[in-house]
Amino acid sequence: MNMPSSERDLSNPIQVLFVSTFSEKHGAAIGESLGAEVLAGHLLGEFGKLVNVDHVDLQLDPDINKLAKCVEEKNPDILGISLKIGAIEQAREIMNAIRALSLINKEKPIMVMGGAVPTFAALPLLKLFPDAIMAGGEGESTIEALVKMIRGTVNLDQVPGITYLDGGGKIVETGKSRFSRRHFPARITTKRIMNELGGIVWAEASRGCDGYCTFCSVKEIHSGGFDCKSFPVESVVDELRELSESGVKIVSYTDDDFSGDPERALLIAEEIIKRKLDVRFTISTRADHVWAEKLPKNAIDVSLGEYNQRLRYIMRTLYKAGLTRIFIGLESGSSSQLRRYGKQISVNGNYKAIEILREIGIDVVAGFIPIDHIMTLEELQENLKFLRRTGMYLKVSNPLSVMRTQEGSPYLNLLRKNGLLGPRTKDLVFYEAEFKDPRVKKAAKIADDWVNDIYEFIFGLKNEVAITTSDGKSNGNNSESVQRLLFDFRELEMEMIEAITVTLLKDEEAELKIEVKSFLTRREDLIRKAKEFASNGMLDRRNGNLIQAADSLLNHK
């Protein structure tokens, strides 16, 4: 690993270049790479003119050769690569291009990889990229300390949250730390993402979650639960005001649980209303922050009914402040599966949360994992009935979702105890696994094949819908037609998994090829409809990948 020269002229600013990778195989919509923007803003806030920071987002500029020329011109001291899930090959291309450079000072930059993959797979990544530093968890303290290292005030082994190989090839791991002082994101790429790609603008008002979902590894990323201390209410609304003044009309919050402290969420809403900000926003939260089945520990001298009235009032106030859409992790409509998932709410609680939000006028979308490796086919049928009864199959991430077991999640241990855990997948973050019920295995195989086959196309279609309906409503005839097309795909997928489940309940040896073939034929008709929409100008001209994916699907049948 290249270390900074002891003869470096510290009168010159430290040069830092962030690179954000991307993968269309993982993600719901095009949006700015907030992680790199946050780190850039942190450095500028902490060091001012002592640093020069830039950010290349490969969503905007995907040419690796162009990136290499940028590195050659800027000659950075630190090259920070935000490694998204599914982008390891892209990272390999970047690293090979950087290694091939002949830089002016004859030193390669200190190369640091951060994000979800380095957080959960630092050691496997070091085998692929032994000359890089792997940064895990929250990155502010790490990148700040690396700049201090170049300036000679700390040693590498004093930088928190990293894993690397020392000069003798020994693995060195340092402890993680949560950041304590917030600066606004640098927003280097925000306008380009918004204007050139029609992408989503992100912000954050808190980090972490106090839930105990077994499939989730968020606490591993943030080294703890819900934290809002570093995000004062005034600061959150100040950032929203700045975004609004820069022309941003809709902001999506990345918070795992925006309403992790419901009363604080109310304060944010009241401050937005007080300042008369003309901006809409979307959030993620838990169902029990909309309707609770038991009082939280900090609820004193209040009945459960009164508490739920308060939660409803908070949601109404957020709606008045500009909240248009909520993403809720419903995950299941089966009581036994909800318990296995570690959810702190019942099926009825999920129903109530959806009902309340719809009454208020807030659009509800949801995370849902109908298929997991330990479930029975009867549990899957319960999920499908829930999705039908609520109509949420149109609004979940995917009605065919199969659990992806993630490193750092408690569900990993459940699989291990049941003897079902397999090896890591090639993206290094997830694991293969066997199914306990052979009938579920058959259904899951069909669902997975379908999802993988059509992922890039649906990714593009969902991106189209997410952007044009980010205010929770369709915007004009084109928007309504495109959303309806996505719903048609969801209806088709729902009918298929329902038919498969009914057949397997009757005959677990059923082959299912004939049933699936008829749905594939109907899917092709919908894909052709999408191409007609494109020909008629009903799809965003910037969404070219959608049509390429459609052509690929129709040509390889």
Coordinates of C-alpha atoms in Angstrom, one line a residue:
M1 CA 0.0 0.0 0.0
N2 CA 1.3 3.4 -0.9
M3 CA 1.7 5.7 2.0
P4 CA 2.0 9.5 1.8
S5 CA 5.5 10.9 1.3
S6 CA 7.1 12.4 4.4
E7 CA 8.3 15.2 2.2
R8 CA 4.8 16.3 1.2
D9 CA 4.3 20.1 1.0
L10 CA 1.5 20.7 3.5
S11 CA 1.0 24.2 2.3
N12 CA -0.9 22.7 -0.6
P13 CA -4.5 21.4 0.0
I14 CA -5.0 17.7 0.4
Q15 CA -6.6 16.4 -2.9
V16 CA -9.5 14.0 -2.4
L17 CA -11.5 12.4 -5.2
F18 CA -14.6 10.3 -4.5
V19 CA -15.9 7.8 -7.1
S20 CA -19.4 6.4 -6.8
T21 CA -20.0 3.0 -8.6
F22 CA -23.4 1.8 -9.6
S23 CA -25.2 -1.4 -10.5
E24 CA -28.6 -1.6 -12.2
K25 CA -29.0 -5.0 -10.6
H26 CA -29.3 -3.5 -7.2
G27 CA -31.5 -0.5 -6.5
A28 CA -34.9 0.9 -7.0
A29 CA -34.4 4.2 -8.8
I30 CA -31.7 6.5 -10.2
G31 CA -30.6 9.0 -7.5
E32 CA -27.6 10.9 -6.3
S33 CA -24.9 9.0 -4.5
L34 CA -25.5 10.6 -1.1
G35 CA -22.7 8.7 0.8
A36 CA -19.9 10.3 -1.2
E37 CA -21.6 13.7 -1.1
V38 CA -21.9 13.4 2.7
L39 CA -18.2 12.6 3.1
A40 CA -17.2 15.4 0.7
G41 CA -19.3 17.8 2.8
H42 CA -17.8 16.6 6.0
L43 CA -14.2 17.2 4.8
L44 CA -15.0 20.7 3.5
G45 CA -16.7 21.5 6.8
E46 CA -13.9 20.2 8.9
F47 CA -10.9 21.3 6.9
G48 CA -12.1 24.2 4.7
K49 CA -9.4 25.3 2.2
L50 CA -7.0 22.7 3.5
V51 CA -8.7 20.2 1.2
N52 CA -9.9 20.1 -2.4
V53 CA -12.7 17.6 -2.9
D54 CA -14.4 16.3 -6.1
H55 CA -16.9 13.6 -6.9
V56 CA -17.3 11.5 -10.0
D57 CA -20.6 9.5 -10.2
L58 CA -20.4 6.7 -12.7
Q59 CA -24.2 7.0 -13.2
L60 CA -23.4 10.3 -14.9
D61 CA -20.0 9.6 -16.4
P62 CA -19.6 5.8 -16.8
D63 CA -16.5 5.9 -19.0
I64 CA -13.7 4.3 -16.9
N65 CA -11.0 5.7 -19.2
K66 CA -12.4 9.2 -18.7
L67 CA -12.2 8.6 -15.0
A68 CA -8.6 7.5 -15.2
K69 CA -7.7 10.7 -17.1
C70 CA -9.5 12.6 -14.3
V71 CA -7.4 10.9 -11.7
E72 CA -4.3 11.6 -13.7
E73 CA -5.1 15.3 -14.0
K74 CA -6.2 15.8 -10.4
N75 CA -3.5 13.6 -8.9
P76 CA -5.4 13.0 -5.7
D77 CA -3.9 12.1 -2.4
I78 CA -6.9 10.0 -1.5
L79 CA -9.2 8.1 -4.0
G80 CA -12.4 7.0 -2.2
I81 CA -14.5 4.5 -4.0
S82 CA -18.1 4.0 -2.9
L83 CA -18.6 0.3 -3.7
K84 CA -22.3 -0.4 -4.3
I85 CA -23.7 -4.0 -4.1
G86 CA -23.2 -5.6 -7.5
A87 CA -20.4 -3.3 -8.6
I88 CA -17.3 -5.4 -7.8
E89 CA -16.4 -5.8 -11.5
Q90 CA -16.8 -2.1 -12.0
A91 CA -14.4 -1.5 -9.0
R92 CA -11.9 -4.0 -10.6
E93 CA -11.9 -2.0 -13.8
I94 CA -11.4 1.2 -11.9
M95 CA -8.5 -0.2 -9.9
N96 CA -6.8 -1.7 -12.9
A97 CA -7.1 1.7 -14.7
I98 CA -5.6 3.5 -11.7
R99 CA -2.7 1.1 -11.4
A100 CA -1.8 1.6 -15.0
L101 CA -1.4 5.4 -14.6
S102 CA 1.9 7.2 -14.5
L103 CA 1.3 10.0 -12.1
I104 CA 3.4 13.1 -11.8
N105 CA 4.5 12.5 -8.2
K106 CA 5.2 8.8 -9.0
E107 CA 2.9 7.8 -6.1
K108 CA -0.5 6.2 -6.5
P109 CA -3.3 7.8 -4.3
I110 CA -4.3 6.1 -1.1
M111 CA -7.2 4.0 -2.4
V112 CA -10.1 3.5 0.0
M113 CA -13.2 1.5 -0.6
G114 CA -16.3 2.2 1.5
G115 CA -20.0 1.4 1.5
A116 CA -22.1 -1.8 2.2
V117 CA -19.7 -4.3 0.5
P118 CA -16.5 -3.2 2.4
T119 CA -18.6 -3.0 5.6
F120 CA -19.6 -6.7 5.4
A121 CA -16.9 -8.3 3.3
A122 CA -13.7 -6.5 4.1
L123 CA -11.5 -9.6 4.1
P124 CA -12.8 -11.2 0.9
L125 CA -12.3 -7.7 -0.8
L126 CA -8.8 -7.5 0.4
K127 CA -8.0 -10.7 -1.5
L128 CA -9.2 -9.0 -4.6
F129 CA -7.8 -5.5 -3.9
P130 CA -4.8 -6.0 -1.5
D131 CA -3.5 -2.5 -2.2
A132 CA -6.7 -0.8 -1.0
I133 CA -8.0 0.1 2.5
M134 CA -11.5 -1.2 3.3
A135 CA -13.6 1.3 5.3
G136 CA -16.7 -0.1 7.2
G137 CA -19.7 1.6 8.7
E138 CA -20.1 5.3 8.8
G139 CA -17.3 7.0 6.9
E140 CA -17.0 10.5 8.3
S141 CA -14.5 9.7 11.1
T142 CA -12.5 7.5 8.7
I143 CA -12.0 9.9 5.9
E144 CA -11.3 12.8 8.4
A145 CA -8.6 10.7 10.0
L146 CA -7.1 9.7 6.7
V147 CA -6.6 13.4 5.8
K148 CA -5.0 13.9 9.2
M149 CA -2.7 11.0 8.5
I150 CA -1.5 12.6 5.3
R151 CA -0.9 15.8 7.2
G152 CA 1.1 13.7 9.7
T153 CA -0.9 14.1 12.8
V154 CA -2.1 10.4 13.1
N155 CA -0.8 7.0 12.0
L156 CA -2.7 4.6 9.8
D157 CA -3.4 2.2 12.6
Q158 CA -5.2 5.1 14.5
V159 CA -7.7 5.6 11.6
P160 CA -11.1 4.2 12.8
G161 CA -13.2 1.8 10.9
I162 CA -10.6 0.4 8.5
T163 CA -9.2 -3.0 7.5
Y164 CA -6.0 -3.2 5.5
L165 CA -2.8 -5.2 4.9
D166 CA 0.4 -3.8 6.5
G167 CA 3.8 -3.9 4.9
G168 CA 4.3 -7.5 6.0
G169 CA 1.0 -8.7 4.6
K170 CA -0.7 -8.9 8.1
I171 CA -4.4 -8.0 8.3
V172 CA -5.0 -4.9 10.5
E173 CA -8.5 -4.0 11.7
T174 CA -9.3 -0.8 13.7
G175 CA -12.5 -0.2 15.7
K176 CA -15.4 1.6 14.2
S177 CA -16.7 4.9 15.6
R178 CA -20.0 6.9 15.0
F179 CA -19.6 10.4 13.7
S180 CA -20.5 13.2 16.0
R181 CA -20.6 16.4 14.0
R182 CA -22.7 16.9 11.0
H183 CA -22.0 19.1 7.9
F184 CA -24.3 19.4 4.9
P185 CA -23.5 17.2 1.9
A186 CA -21.3 18.9 -0.7
R187 CA -24.0 18.4 -3.4
I188 CA -21.4 18.3 -6.2
T189 CA -23.5 16.1 -8.4
T190 CA -27.0 16.9 -7.2
K191 CA -28.1 19.2 -10.1
R192 CA -26.6 16.9 -12.7
I193 CA -28.4 13.8 -11.3
M194 CA -31.7 15.8 -11.2
N195 CA -31.4 17.5 -14.5
E196 CA -29.6 15.0 -16.7
L197 CA -31.0 11.7 -15.4
G198 CA -34.2 12.9 -13.8
G199 CA -32.9 11.2 -10.6
I200 CA -33.9 11.4 -7.0
V201 CA -32.4 13.9 -4.6
W202 CA -31.7 12.3 -1.2
A203 CA -31.2 13.8 2.3
E204 CA -31.0 12.3 5.8
A205 CA -32.4 13.4 9.1
S206 CA -31.2 10.5 11.3
R207 CA -29.4 7.2 11.1
G208 CA -30.0 3.7 12.3
C209 CA -33.1 1.9 13.7
D210 CA -34.1 0.5 17.1
G211 CA -36.0 -2.4 15.5
Y212 CA -34.8 -6.1 15.8
C213 CA -35.6 -7.4 12.3
T214 CA -33.7 -10.6 11.8
F215 CA -33.1 -10.0 8.1
C216 CA -31.6 -6.6 8.6
S217 CA -28.0 -5.5 9.2
V218 CA -28.4 -1.8 9.7
K219 CA -27.1 -1.9 13.3
E220 CA -23.9 -3.4 12.0
I221 CA -23.5 -0.5 9.6
H222 CA -24.2 2.2 12.2
S223 CA -22.7 0.4 15.2
G224 CA -25.9 0.9 17.1
G225 CA -29.6 1.8 16.9
F226 CA -31.6 4.9 16.1
D227 CA -29.5 8.1 16.4
C228 CA -30.6 11.7 15.7
K229 CA -28.3 13.6 18.1
S230 CA -26.1 14.7 15.2
F231 CA -29.1 15.9 13.2
P232 CA -30.7 18.9 15.1
V233 CA -34.2 19.7 13.9
E234 CA -33.2 23.2 12.8
S235 CA -30.3 21.7 10.8
V236 CA -32.6 19.2 9.1
V237 CA -35.0 21.9 8.0
D238 CA -32.1 24.3 7.1
E239 CA -30.9 21.7 4.6
L240 CA -34.4 21.2 3.2
R241 CA -34.7 25.0 2.8
E242 CA -31.3 25.1 0.9
L243 CA -32.4 22.3 -1.4
S244 CA -35.7 24.1 -2.1
E245 CA -34.0 27.4 -2.9
S246 CA -31.7 25.5 -5.3
G247 CA -34.7 24.3 -7.3
V248 CA -35.3 20.9 -5.7
K249 CA -39.0 20.3 -5.4
I250 CA -39.0 16.7 -4.0
V251 CA -36.6 15.2 -1.5
S252 CA -36.4 11.6 -0.4
Y253 CA -35.0 10.8 3.0
T254 CA -32.6 7.9 3.3
D255 CA -33.3 7.4 7.0
D256 CA -33.9 3.8 8.0
D257 CA -36.6 5.1 10.4
F258 CA -37.5 8.8 10.0
S259 CA -40.0 8.5 12.8
G260 CA -37.7 6.6 15.1
D261 CA -38.6 9.4 17.6
P262 CA -42.1 10.3 16.6
E263 CA -42.1 13.5 18.7
R264 CA -39.0 14.7 16.9
A265 CA -40.6 13.9 13.5
L266 CA -43.4 16.2 14.6
L267 CA -41.0 19.0 15.5
I268 CA -39.4 18.7 12.0
A269 CA -42.9 18.9 10.4
E270 CA -43.9 21.9 12.5
E271 CA -40.7 23.7 11.6
I272 CA -41.3 23.1 7.9
I273 CA -44.8 24.5 8.2
K274 CA -43.5 27.5 10.3
R275 CA -41.0 28.4 7.6
K276 CA -43.6 27.9 4.8
L277 CA -41.2 25.7 2.7
D278 CA -42.6 24.7 -0.7
V279 CA -41.0 21.3 -0.9
R280 CA -42.4 17.8 -0.9
F281 CA -40.7 14.8 0.7
T282 CA -40.8 11.0 1.2
I283 CA -39.7 9.0 4.2
S284 CA -39.3 5.4 5.5
T285 CA -40.6 4.3 8.9
R286 CA -41.9 1.4 10.8
A287 CA -45.6 0.4 11.0
D288 CA -45.6 0.7 14.8
H289 CA -44.8 4.4 14.4
V290 CA -48.1 4.8 12.6
W291 CA -50.2 2.6 14.8
A292 CA -48.8 0.9 17.9
E293 CA -50.0 -2.3 19.6
K294 CA -48.3 -1.5 22.8
L295 CA -46.9 1.6 24.5
P296 CA -43.2 2.3 24.1
K297 CA -41.2 2.5 27.3
N298 CA -40.9 6.3 27.2
A299 CA -44.7 6.8 27.0
I300 CA -45.7 7.9 30.5
D301 CA -49.2 8.7 31.8
V302 CA -50.9 8.0 28.5
S303 CA -53.2 5.2 27.4
L304 CA -52.6 3.2 24.2
G305 CA -55.6 4.8 22.6
E306 CA -54.3 8.3 23.3
Y307 CA -50.8 7.3 22.1
N308 CA -52.2 6.1 18.8
Q309 CA -54.2 9.3 18.4
R310 CA -51.0 11.2 18.9
L311 CA -49.2 9.1 16.2
R312 CA -52.1 9.8 13.8
Y313 CA -51.8 13.5 14.6
I314 CA -48.0 13.4 13.9
M315 CA -48.6 11.7 10.5
R316 CA -51.3 14.3 9.6
T317 CA -48.9 17.1 10.5
L318 CA -46.1 15.5 8.4
Y319 CA -48.6 15.4 5.5
K320 CA -49.4 19.1 6.0
A321 CA -45.7 19.8 5.9
G322 CA -45.3 18.1 2.5
L323 CA -45.0 14.4 3.2
T324 CA -46.4 12.6 0.1
R325 CA -45.1 9.0 0.4
I326 CA -44.1 6.6 3.1
F327 CA -42.1 3.4 2.6
I328 CA -43.0 0.9 5.4
G329 CA -41.3 -2.4 6.0
L330 CA -44.4 -4.5 6.3
E331 CA -42.4 -7.6 5.2
S332 CA -45.1 -10.2 5.8
G333 CA -48.8 -10.9 6.2
S334 CA -48.1 -14.2 8.1
S335 CA -48.1 -14.1 11.9
S336 CA -45.5 -16.9 12.2
Q337 CA -43.2 -15.4 9.6
L338 CA -43.5 -11.9 11.2
R339 CA -42.2 -13.5 14.5
R340 CA -39.4 -15.2 12.6
Y341 CA -38.5 -11.9 11.0
G342 CA -38.4 -10.3 14.5
K343 CA -41.1 -7.7 13.6
Q344 CA -42.6 -5.9 16.6
I345 CA -46.1 -5.7 15.1
S346 CA -48.8 -8.2 14.1
V347 CA -50.5 -8.7 10.8
N348 CA -53.4 -6.6 12.1
G349 CA -51.0 -3.9 13.0
N350 CA -49.8 -3.8 9.4
Y351 CA -53.4 -3.5 8.2
K352 CA -54.0 -0.6 10.6
A353 CA -50.9 1.3 9.5
I354 CA -51.9 1.0 5.8
E355 CA -55.5 2.1 6.6
I356 CA -54.5 5.1 8.6
L357 CA -52.0 6.4 6.0
R358 CA -54.5 6.0 3.2
E359 CA -57.1 7.8 5.2
I360 CA -54.7 10.8 5.6
G361 CA -53.9 10.8 1.9
I362 CA -50.3 9.6 2.1
D363 CA -49.2 7.2 -0.6
V364 CA -48.0 3.9 1.0
V365 CA -45.3 1.7 -0.6
A366 CA -43.7 -1.2 1.3
G367 CA -40.9 -3.6 1.7
F368 CA -42.2 -7.2 1.6
I369 CA -40.4 -10.5 1.8
P370 CA -43.0 -13.1 1.0
I371 CA -40.6 -16.0 0.6
D372 CA -37.9 -17.0 3.1
H373 CA -35.9 -20.2 3.4
I374 CA -37.5 -21.5 6.6
M375 CA -41.2 -20.9 5.7
T376 CA -43.9 -23.3 4.7
L377 CA -46.0 -23.0 1.6
E378 CA -49.0 -22.3 3.9
E379 CA -47.2 -19.2 5.1
L380 CA -46.7 -18.1 1.5
Q381 CA -50.4 -18.4 0.9
E382 CA -51.1 -16.2 3.9
N383 CA -48.8 -13.6 2.4
L384 CA -50.6 -13.7 -0.9
K385 CA -54.0 -13.3 0.8
F386 CA -52.7 -10.3 2.7
L387 CA -51.3 -8.7 -0.5
R388 CA -54.7 -9.2 -2.2
R389 CA -56.8 -8.0 0.6
T390 CA -54.8 -4.7 1.0
G391 CA -53.9 -4.3 -2.7
M392 CA -50.3 -3.8 -1.6
Y393 CA -49.0 -6.2 -4.2
L394 CA -49.1 -3.2 -6.5
K395 CA -47.0 -1.2 -4.1
V396 CA -44.4 -3.5 -2.6
S397 CA -40.9 -3.7 -3.9
N398 CA -41.7 -7.0 -5.6
P399 CA -44.5 -9.6 -4.8
L400 CA -42.0 -12.3 -5.9
S401 CA -39.2 -11.3 -3.5
V402 CA -37.1 -14.1 -2.0
M403 CA -35.1 -13.5 1.1
R404 CA -31.5 -12.5 0.4
T405 CA -29.6 -13.4 3.5
Q406 CA -27.2 -10.7 4.3
E407 CA -23.9 -10.7 6.2
G408 CA -24.4 -9.2 9.6
S409 CA -28.1 -10.1 9.9
P410 CA -29.4 -12.4 12.7
Y411 CA -31.3 -14.5 10.0
L412 CA -27.9 -15.8 9.0
N413 CA -27.7 -17.7 12.4
L414 CA -31.2 -19.0 11.9
L415 CA -30.2 -20.6 8.6
R416 CA -27.0 -21.9 10.2
K417 CA -29.0 -23.5 13.0
N418 CA -31.3 -25.1 10.5
G419 CA -28.4 -26.4 8.4
L420 CA -29.6 -24.4 5.4
L421 CA -26.8 -21.8 5.0
G422 CA -24.7 -22.0 1.9
P423 CA -21.7 -20.0 0.6
R424 CA -21.4 -16.3 -0.1
T425 CA -22.7 -15.1 -3.4
K426 CA -20.3 -13.4 -5.9
D427 CA -21.3 -9.9 -4.7
L428 CA -19.9 -11.0 -1.3
V429 CA -22.7 -9.4 0.8
F430 CA -25.3 -12.2 0.6
Y431 CA -25.4 -16.0 1.0
E432 CA -26.9 -18.8 -0.9
A433 CA -29.3 -21.0 1.2
E434 CA -31.3 -24.1 0.9
F435 CA -35.1 -24.2 1.6
K436 CA -36.7 -26.2 4.4
D437 CA -39.9 -26.9 2.5
P438 CA -39.3 -28.5 -0.9
R439 CA -42.5 -26.9 -2.2
V440 CA -41.3 -23.4 -1.3
K441 CA -38.0 -24.3 -3.0
K442 CA -39.9 -24.8 -6.3
A443 CA -41.9 -21.6 -6.0
A444 CA -38.8 -19.6 -5.0
K445 CA -36.9 -21.0 -8.0
I446 CA -39.6 -19.8 -10.4
A447 CA -39.9 -16.4 -8.6
D448 CA -36.1 -15.9 -8.6
D449 CA -35.7 -16.8 -12.3
W450 CA -38.5 -14.4 -13.2
V451 CA -37.1 -11.5 -11.2
N452 CA -33.5 -12.0 -12.4
D453 CA -34.6 -12.3 -16.0
I454 CA -36.6 -9.1 -16.0
Y455 CA -34.7 -7.1 -13.3
E456 CA -33.1 -4.5 -15.5
F457 CA -36.3 -3.8 -17.4
I458 CA -38.4 -3.5 -14.2
F459 CA -35.6 -1.4 -12.7
G460 CA -36.0 1.1 -15.5
L461 CA -39.8 1.0 -15.3
K462 CA -39.9 1.5 -11.5
N463 CA -37.4 4.4 -11.9
E464 CA -39.8 6.0 -14.4
V465 CA -42.7 5.6 -12.1
A466 CA -40.8 6.6 -8.9
I467 CA -39.7 9.9 -10.5
T468 CA -43.0 10.9 -12.1
T469 CA -45.1 10.0 -9.1
S470 CA -42.8 11.0 -6.3
D471 CA -45.5 13.3 -5.0
G472 CA -47.6 10.2 -4.4
K473 CA -49.8 10.9 -7.4
S474 CA -49.7 10.4 -11.1
N475 CA -48.8 13.6 -13.0
G476 CA -50.7 13.7 -16.3
N477 CA -51.9 11.0 -18.7
N478 CA -48.4 9.7 -19.5
S479 CA -47.5 9.2 -15.9
E480 CA -50.8 7.5 -15.1
S481 CA -50.4 5.1 -18.1
V482 CA -46.8 4.2 -17.2
Q483 CA -47.8 3.6 -13.6
R484 CA -50.6 1.4 -14.8
L485 CA -48.2 -0.6 -16.9
L486 CA -46.1 -1.3 -13.8
F487 CA -49.2 -2.4 -12.0
D488 CA -50.0 -4.7 -14.9
F489 CA -46.7 -6.4 -14.4
R490 CA -47.4 -6.7 -10.7
E491 CA -50.8 -8.2 -11.3
L492 CA -49.3 -10.7 -13.7
E493 CA -46.6 -11.7 -11.1
M494 CA -49.2 -12.0 -8.4
E495 CA -51.4 -14.2 -10.5
M496 CA -48.4 -16.4 -11.3
I497 CA -47.3 -16.9 -7.8
E498 CA -50.9 -17.5 -6.7
A499 CA -51.3 -20.2 -9.3
I500 CA -48.1 -21.9 -8.5
T501 CA -48.9 -22.0 -4.8
V502 CA -52.3 -23.4 -5.4
T503 CA -50.9 -26.1 -7.7
L504 CA -48.1 -27.1 -5.2
L505 CA -50.6 -27.3 -2.3
K506 CA -52.4 -29.9 -4.3
D507 CA -49.4 -31.7 -5.8
E508 CA -45.9 -31.0 -4.5
E509 CA -44.4 -33.0 -7.4
A510 CA -46.0 -30.7 -10.1
E511 CA -43.6 -29.6 -12.8
L512 CA -45.3 -26.2 -13.4
K513 CA -43.7 -25.6 -16.8
I514 CA -47.0 -25.2 -18.6
E515 CA -48.3 -22.7 -16.0
V516 CA -45.2 -20.6 -16.2
K517 CA -45.1 -20.6 -20.0
S518 CA -48.5 -19.0 -20.2
F519 CA -47.4 -16.2 -17.9
L520 CA -44.2 -15.6 -19.9
T521 CA -46.3 -15.1 -23.0
R522 CA -48.4 -12.5 -21.3
R523 CA -45.2 -10.9 -20.0
E524 CA -43.9 -10.5 -23.6
D525 CA -47.1 -8.6 -24.5
L526 CA -46.5 -6.2 -21.7
I527 CA -42.9 -5.6 -22.7
R528 CA -44.1 -4.8 -26.2
K529 CA -46.5 -2.3 -24.7
A530 CA -43.6 -0.6 -23.0
K531 CA -41.8 -0.3 -26.3
E532 CA -45.0 1.3 -27.8
F533 CA -45.0 3.8 -24.9
A534 CA -41.4 4.6 -25.8
S535 CA -42.2 5.1 -29.5
N536 CA -45.0 7.4 -28.5
G537 CA -42.8 9.6 -26.3
M538 CA -44.5 8.5 -23.1
L539 CA -41.2 7.4 -21.5
D540 CA -38.5 9.8 -20.4
R541 CA -35.9 10.1 -23.1
R542 CA -33.1 9.8 -20.5
N543 CA -34.3 6.3 -19.6
G544 CA -32.6 4.5 -22.5
N545 CA -31.7 1.4 -20.5
L546 CA -35.4 0.5 -20.2
I547 CA -35.7 0.0 -24.0
Q548 CA -32.4 -1.8 -24.3
A549 CA -33.6 -4.2 -21.6
A550 CA -36.9 -4.7 -23.3
D551 CA -35.2 -5.5 -26.6
S552 CA -32.9 -8.0 -24.9
L553 CA -35.9 -9.8 -23.3
L554 CA -37.8 -10.0 -26.5
N555 CA -34.8 -11.2 -28.5
H556 CA -33.6 -13.9 -26.2
K557 CA -36.8 -15.8 -25.6

